[in-house]
Coordinates of C-alpha atoms in Angstrom, one line a residue:
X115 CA -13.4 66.7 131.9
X116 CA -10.7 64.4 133.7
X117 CA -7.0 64.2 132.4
X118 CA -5.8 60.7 133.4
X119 CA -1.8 60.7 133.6
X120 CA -0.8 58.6 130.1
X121 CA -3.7 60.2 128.1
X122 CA -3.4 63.8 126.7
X123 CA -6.6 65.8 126.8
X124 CA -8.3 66.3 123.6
X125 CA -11.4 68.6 122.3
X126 CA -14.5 66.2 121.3
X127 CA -15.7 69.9 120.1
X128 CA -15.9 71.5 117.0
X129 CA -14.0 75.0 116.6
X130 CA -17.2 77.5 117.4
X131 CA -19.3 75.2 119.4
X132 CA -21.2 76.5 121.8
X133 CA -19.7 74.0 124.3
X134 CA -17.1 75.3 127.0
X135 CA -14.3 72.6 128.3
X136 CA -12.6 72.9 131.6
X137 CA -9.9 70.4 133.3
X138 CA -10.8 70.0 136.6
X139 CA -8.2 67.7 137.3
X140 CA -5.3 66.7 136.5
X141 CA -2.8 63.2 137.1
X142 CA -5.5 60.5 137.8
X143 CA -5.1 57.0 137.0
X144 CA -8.2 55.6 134.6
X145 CA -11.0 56.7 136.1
X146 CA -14.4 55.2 134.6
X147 CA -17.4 57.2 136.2
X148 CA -18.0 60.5 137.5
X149 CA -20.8 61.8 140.1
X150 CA -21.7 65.0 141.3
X151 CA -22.6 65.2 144.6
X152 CA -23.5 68.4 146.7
X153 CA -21.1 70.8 147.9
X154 CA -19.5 70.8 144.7
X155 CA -18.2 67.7 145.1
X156 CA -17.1 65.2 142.3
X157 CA -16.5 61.5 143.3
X158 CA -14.5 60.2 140.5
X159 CA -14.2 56.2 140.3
X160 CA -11.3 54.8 139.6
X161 CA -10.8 51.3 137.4
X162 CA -8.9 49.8 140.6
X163 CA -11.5 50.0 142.7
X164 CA -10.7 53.9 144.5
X165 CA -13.5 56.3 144.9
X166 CA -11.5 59.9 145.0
X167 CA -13.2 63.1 145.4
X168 CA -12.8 66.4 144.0
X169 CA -14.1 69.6 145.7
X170 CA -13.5 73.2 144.5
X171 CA -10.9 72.3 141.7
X172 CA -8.7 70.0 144.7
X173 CA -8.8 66.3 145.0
X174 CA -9.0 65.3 148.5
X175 CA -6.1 63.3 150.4
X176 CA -8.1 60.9 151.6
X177 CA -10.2 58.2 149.5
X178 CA -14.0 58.0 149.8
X179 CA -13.8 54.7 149.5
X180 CA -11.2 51.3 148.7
X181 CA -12.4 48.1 147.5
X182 CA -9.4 47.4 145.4
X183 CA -9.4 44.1 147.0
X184 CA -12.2 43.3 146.1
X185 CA -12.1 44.4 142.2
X186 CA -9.9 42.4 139.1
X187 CA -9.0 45.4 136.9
X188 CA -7.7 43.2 134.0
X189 CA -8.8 44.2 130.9
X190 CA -12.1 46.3 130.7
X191 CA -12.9 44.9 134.2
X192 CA -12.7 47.0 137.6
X193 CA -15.3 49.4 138.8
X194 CA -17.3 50.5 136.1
X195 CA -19.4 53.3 137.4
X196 CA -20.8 54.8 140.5
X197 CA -23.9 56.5 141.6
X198 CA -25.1 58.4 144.6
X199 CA -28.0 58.2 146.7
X200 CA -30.7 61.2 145.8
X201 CA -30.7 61.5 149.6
X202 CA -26.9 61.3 149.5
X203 CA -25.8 63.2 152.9
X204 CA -24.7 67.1 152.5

């Protein structure tokens, strides 16, 4: 799961559940939507409007994409989600 910077990480698992948990990173701002795409990468949405991605435990330096301009993140508005294309490049 994702540790945003003012939240603290909690189980949602009962003690002996057959679930495992893993932070895969750490220090993000709210991030609203996660996709997996190939090359084990994870593009995690941000509620201002940032795509960042993720690949082998690192987050990337550089964006995937910014429309923070374009997004009001007021509230429980910004970008909700995200989804990639089935055909989404390697």
């Amino acid at each position: 799961f994702l540790s945003p910077a003012s939240a603290l990480a909690q189980s949602q698992f009962e003690p002996g559940s057959p679930f495992a948990e893993d932070v895969v990173l750490n220090d993000l701002p709210p991030a609203t939507a996660v996709a997996f795409g190939p090359e084990n990468r994870i593009f995690v949405a941000l509620k201002d409007g940032i795509v960042r991605v993720a690949q082998n435990g690192a987050l990337l330096a550089m964006p995937f994409i910014d429309i923070s301009q374009e997004t009001h993140r007021r509230t429980d508005r910004g970008l909700g989600g995200i989804a990639l294309d089935p055909q989404f490049p390697v």
